[in-house]
CSV table of C-alpha atoms in Angstrom, one decimal:
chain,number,residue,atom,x,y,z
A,1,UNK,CA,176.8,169.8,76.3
A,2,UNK,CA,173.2,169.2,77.4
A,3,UNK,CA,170.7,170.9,79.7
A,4,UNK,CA,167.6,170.8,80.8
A,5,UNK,CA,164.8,173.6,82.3
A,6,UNK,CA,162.2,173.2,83.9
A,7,UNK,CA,159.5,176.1,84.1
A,8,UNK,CA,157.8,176.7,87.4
A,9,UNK,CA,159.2,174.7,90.6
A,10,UNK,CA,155.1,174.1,91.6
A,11,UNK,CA,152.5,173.4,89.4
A,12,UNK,CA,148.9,173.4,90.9
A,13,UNK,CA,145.7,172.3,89.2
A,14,UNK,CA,142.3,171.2,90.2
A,15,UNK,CA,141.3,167.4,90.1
A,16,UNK,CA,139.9,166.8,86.5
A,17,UNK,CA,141.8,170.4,84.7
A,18,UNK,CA,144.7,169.9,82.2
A,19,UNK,CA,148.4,168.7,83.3
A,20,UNK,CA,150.8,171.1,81.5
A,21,UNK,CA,154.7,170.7,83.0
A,22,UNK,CA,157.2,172.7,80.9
A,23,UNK,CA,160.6,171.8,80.1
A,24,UNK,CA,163.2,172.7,77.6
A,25,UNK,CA,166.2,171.5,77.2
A,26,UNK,CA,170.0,172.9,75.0
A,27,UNK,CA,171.9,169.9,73.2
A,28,UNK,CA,174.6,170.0,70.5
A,29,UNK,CA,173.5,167.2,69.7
A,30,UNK,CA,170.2,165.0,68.4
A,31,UNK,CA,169.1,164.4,72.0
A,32,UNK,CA,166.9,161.9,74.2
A,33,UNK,CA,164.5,163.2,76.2
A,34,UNK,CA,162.7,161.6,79.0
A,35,UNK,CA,159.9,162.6,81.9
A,36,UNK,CA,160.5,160.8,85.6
A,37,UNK,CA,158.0,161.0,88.0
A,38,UNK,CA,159.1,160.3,92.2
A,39,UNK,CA,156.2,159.8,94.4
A,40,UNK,CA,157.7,160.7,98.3
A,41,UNK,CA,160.3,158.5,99.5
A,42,UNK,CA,160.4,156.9,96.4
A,43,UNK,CA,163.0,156.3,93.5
A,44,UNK,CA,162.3,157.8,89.9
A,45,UNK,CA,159.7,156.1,87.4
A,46,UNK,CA,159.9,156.6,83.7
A,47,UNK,CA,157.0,158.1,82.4
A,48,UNK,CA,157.9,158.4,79.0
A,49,UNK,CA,160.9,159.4,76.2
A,50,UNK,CA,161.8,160.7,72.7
A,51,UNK,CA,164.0,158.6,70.3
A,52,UNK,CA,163.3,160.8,67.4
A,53,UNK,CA,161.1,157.7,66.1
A,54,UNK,CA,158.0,160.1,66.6
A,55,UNK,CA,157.6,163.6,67.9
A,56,UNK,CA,154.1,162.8,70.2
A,57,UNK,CA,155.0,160.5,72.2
A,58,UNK,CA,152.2,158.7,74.9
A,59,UNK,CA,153.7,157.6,77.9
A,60,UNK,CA,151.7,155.3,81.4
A,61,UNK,CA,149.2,157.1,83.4
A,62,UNK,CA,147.7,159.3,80.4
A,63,UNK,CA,150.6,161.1,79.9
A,64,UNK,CA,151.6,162.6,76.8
A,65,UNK,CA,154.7,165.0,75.2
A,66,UNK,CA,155.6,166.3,72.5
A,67,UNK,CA,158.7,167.2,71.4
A,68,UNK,CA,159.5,170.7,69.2
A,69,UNK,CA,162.7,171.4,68.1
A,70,UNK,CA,162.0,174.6,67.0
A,71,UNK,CA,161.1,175.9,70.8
A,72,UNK,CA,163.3,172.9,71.6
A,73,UNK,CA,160.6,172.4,74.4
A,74,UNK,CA,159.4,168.6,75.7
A,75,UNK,CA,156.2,169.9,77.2
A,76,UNK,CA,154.3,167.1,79.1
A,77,UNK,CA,150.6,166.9,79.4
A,78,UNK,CA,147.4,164.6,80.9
A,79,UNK,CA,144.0,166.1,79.8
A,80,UNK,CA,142.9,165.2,83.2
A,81,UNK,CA,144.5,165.4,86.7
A,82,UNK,CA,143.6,163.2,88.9
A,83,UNK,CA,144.7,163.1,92.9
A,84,UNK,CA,147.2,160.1,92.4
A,85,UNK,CA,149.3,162.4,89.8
A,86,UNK,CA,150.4,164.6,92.2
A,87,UNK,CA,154.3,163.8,93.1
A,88,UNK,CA,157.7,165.7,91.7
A,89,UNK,CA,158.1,165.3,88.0
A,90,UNK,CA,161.4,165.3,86.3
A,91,UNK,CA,162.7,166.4,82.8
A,92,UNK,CA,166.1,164.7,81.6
A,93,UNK,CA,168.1,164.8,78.4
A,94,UNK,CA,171.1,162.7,77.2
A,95,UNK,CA,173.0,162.8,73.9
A,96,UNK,CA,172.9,159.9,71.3
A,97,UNK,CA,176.6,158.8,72.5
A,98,UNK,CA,176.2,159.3,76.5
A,99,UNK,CA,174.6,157.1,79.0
A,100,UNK,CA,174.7,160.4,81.4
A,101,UNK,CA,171.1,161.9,81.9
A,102,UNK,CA,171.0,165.6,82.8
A,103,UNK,CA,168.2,166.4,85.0
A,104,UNK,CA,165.9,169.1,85.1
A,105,UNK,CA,165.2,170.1,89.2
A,106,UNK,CA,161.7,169.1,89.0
A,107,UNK,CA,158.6,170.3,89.0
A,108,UNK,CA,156.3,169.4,91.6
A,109,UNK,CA,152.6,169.3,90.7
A,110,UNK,CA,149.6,169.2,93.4
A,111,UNK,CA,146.3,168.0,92.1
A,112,UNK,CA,143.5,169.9,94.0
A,113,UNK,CA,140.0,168.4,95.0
B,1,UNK,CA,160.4,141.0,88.2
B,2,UNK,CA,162.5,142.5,91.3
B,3,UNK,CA,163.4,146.1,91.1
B,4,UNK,CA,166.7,147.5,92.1
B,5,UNK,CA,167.1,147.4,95.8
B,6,UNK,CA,168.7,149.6,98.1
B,7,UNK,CA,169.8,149.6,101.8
B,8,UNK,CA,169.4,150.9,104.2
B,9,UNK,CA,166.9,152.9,103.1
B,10,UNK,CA,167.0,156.0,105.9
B,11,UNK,CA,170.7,156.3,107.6
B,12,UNK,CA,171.4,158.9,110.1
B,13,UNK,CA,174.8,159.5,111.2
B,14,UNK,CA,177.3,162.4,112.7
B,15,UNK,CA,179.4,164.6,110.6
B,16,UNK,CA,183.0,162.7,110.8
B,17,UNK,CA,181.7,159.2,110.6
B,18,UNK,CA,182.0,156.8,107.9
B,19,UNK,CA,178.6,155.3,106.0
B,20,UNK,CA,178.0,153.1,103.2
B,21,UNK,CA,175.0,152.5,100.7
B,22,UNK,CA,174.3,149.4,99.2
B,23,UNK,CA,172.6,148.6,95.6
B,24,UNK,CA,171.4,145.0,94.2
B,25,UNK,CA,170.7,146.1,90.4
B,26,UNK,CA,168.2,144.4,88.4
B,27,UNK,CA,169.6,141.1,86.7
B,28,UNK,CA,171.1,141.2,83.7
B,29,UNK,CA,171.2,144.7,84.1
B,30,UNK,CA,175.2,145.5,83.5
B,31,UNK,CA,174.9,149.5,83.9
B,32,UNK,CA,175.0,150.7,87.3
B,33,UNK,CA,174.8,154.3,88.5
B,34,UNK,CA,174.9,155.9,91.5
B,35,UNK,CA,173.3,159.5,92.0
B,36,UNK,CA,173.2,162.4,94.4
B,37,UNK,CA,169.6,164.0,95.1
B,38,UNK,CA,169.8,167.6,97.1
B,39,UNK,CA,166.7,168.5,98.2
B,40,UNK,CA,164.6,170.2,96.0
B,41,UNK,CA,166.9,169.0,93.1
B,42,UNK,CA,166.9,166.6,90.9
B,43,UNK,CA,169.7,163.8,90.7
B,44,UNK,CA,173.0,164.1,89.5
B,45,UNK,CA,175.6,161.6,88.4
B,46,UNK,CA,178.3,160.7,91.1
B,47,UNK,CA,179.6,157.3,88.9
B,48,UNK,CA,178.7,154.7,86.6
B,49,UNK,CA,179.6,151.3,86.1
B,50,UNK,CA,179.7,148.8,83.0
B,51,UNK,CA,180.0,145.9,84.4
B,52,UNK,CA,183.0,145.7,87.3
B,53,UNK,CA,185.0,148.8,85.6
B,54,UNK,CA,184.0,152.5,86.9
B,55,UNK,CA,184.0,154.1,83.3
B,56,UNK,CA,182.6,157.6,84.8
B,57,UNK,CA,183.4,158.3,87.6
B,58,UNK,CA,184.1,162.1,86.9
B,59,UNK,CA,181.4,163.6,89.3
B,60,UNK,CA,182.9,161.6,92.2
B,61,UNK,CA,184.6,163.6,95.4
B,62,UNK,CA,187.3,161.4,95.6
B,63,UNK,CA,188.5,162.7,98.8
B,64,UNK,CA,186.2,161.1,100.7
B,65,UNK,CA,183.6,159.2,98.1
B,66,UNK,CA,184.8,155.9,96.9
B,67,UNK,CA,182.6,152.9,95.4
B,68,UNK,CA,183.1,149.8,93.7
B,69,UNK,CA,181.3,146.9,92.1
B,70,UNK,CA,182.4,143.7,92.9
B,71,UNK,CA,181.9,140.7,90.7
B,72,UNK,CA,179.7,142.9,88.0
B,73,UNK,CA,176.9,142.6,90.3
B,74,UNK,CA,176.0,144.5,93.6
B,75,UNK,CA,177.7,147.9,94.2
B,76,UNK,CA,178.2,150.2,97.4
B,77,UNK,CA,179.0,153.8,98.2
B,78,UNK,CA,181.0,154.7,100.7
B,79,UNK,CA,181.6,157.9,102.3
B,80,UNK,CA,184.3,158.6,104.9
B,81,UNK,CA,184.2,161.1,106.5
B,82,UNK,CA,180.5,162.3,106.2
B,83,UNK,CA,179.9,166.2,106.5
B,84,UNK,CA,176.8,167.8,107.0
B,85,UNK,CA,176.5,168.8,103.3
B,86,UNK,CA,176.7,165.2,102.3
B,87,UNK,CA,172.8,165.4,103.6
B,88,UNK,CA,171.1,163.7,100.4
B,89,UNK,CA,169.2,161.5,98.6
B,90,UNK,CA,171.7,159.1,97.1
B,91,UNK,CA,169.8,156.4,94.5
B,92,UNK,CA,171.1,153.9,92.3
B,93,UNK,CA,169.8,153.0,89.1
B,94,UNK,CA,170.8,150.0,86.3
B,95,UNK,CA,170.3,149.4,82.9
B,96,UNK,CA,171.0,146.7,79.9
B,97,UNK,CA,172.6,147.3,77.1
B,98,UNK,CA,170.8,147.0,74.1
B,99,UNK,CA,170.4,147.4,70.4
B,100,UNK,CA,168.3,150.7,71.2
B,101,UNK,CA,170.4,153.7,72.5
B,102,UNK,CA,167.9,155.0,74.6
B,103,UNK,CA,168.2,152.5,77.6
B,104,UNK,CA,166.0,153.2,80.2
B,105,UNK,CA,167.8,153.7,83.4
B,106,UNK,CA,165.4,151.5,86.2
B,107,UNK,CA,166.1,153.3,89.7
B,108,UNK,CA,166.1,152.3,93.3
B,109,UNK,CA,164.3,153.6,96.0
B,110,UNK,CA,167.3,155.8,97.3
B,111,UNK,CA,169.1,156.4,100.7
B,112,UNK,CA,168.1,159.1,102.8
B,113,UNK,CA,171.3,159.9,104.7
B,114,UNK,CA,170.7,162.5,107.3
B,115,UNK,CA,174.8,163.7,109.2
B,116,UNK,CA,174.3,165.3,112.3
């Protein structure tokens, strides 16, 4: 069974100050991971995703993760925010069989002037 | 390329009456999947198509939740009758099949359905 944690249900930085969204995830098996992002009234846009080809993976926008099975942690990060990267930022995992993404519940960040 | 499309895109209704969602995936795409959003959440599978067949559909209240996928192409969600905890985001999403196992899942816009 997989699952998926995300650390902190608000994020806040200022405008230019490192992104830093935690998430951490439980699979029995070698997993996929992936980072959403949903802009208000909007559907969810891949950002990036692991498939074990390399542990740092760069994703649109800036964004960047890296996956650690040790922590088993899929951190993502941006070196620096800017106002459009504010929206709700989601964390999902599926197993190398299943179509079925599991969903973190988000992490919204708000970019400060 | 068009994205998936959804409609209607707000639906308000009262607790008791019936609604329905409506999904046009993106073509070619023969994965379809519907999910429930709660506020504050993020989405969980309800069903998912390959092609015409429902081969998950584990997640689904079947009480009062039924979909279907006609023709392997457009799908809708039906709910009858709506209670006020059926409040919700509901998207759809699609996907190819392809040499690759991750396959991205490309979602909608969602339905916001608001029961009275």
């Amino acid at each position: 069974a997989q699952s998926v944690t995300q650390l902190g249900s608000h994020v806040s930085v200022s405008e230019g100050a490192l992104v830093l969204l935690r998430c951490n995830y439980s699979s029995s098996v070698p997993p996929y991971l992936f980072w959403y992002v949903q802009y208000p009234n909007q559907g969810l846009q891949l950002l990036l995703k692991y498939t074990s080809a390399a542990t740092l993976v760069k994703g649109i926008n800036g964004f960047e993760a890296e996956f650690k099975k040790s922590e088993t942690s899929f951190h993502l990060t941006k070196p620096s925010a800017h106002m459009s990267d504010a929206a709700e930022y989601f964390c999902a995992v599926r197993g190398d069989s299943s179509y079925k993404l599991i969903f973190g519940s988000g992490t919204r960040l708000l970019v400060r002037p | 390329e068009a994205g998936v499309v959804q409609s209607p895109r707000y639906k308000i209704i009262e607790k008791k009456q019936p609604v329905a969602f409506w999904c046009n995936p993106i073509s070619g795409h023969n994965t379809l999947y519907w999910y429930l959003q709660n506020l504050g959440q993020g989405p969980e599978l309800l069903i998912r198509y390959e092609n015409e067949e429902a081969v998950d559909d584990s997640q689904l209240p079947k009480d009062r939740f039924s979909a279907e996928r006609l023709k392997g192409v457009d799908s809708t969600l039906k709910i009858q009758p709506a209670e006020l905890g059926d409040s919700a985001v509901y998207l759809c999403a699609s996907s190819q099949r392809t040499q690759s196992s991750a396959n991205e899942q490309f979602f909608g816009p969602g339905t916001r359905l608001t029961v009275l």
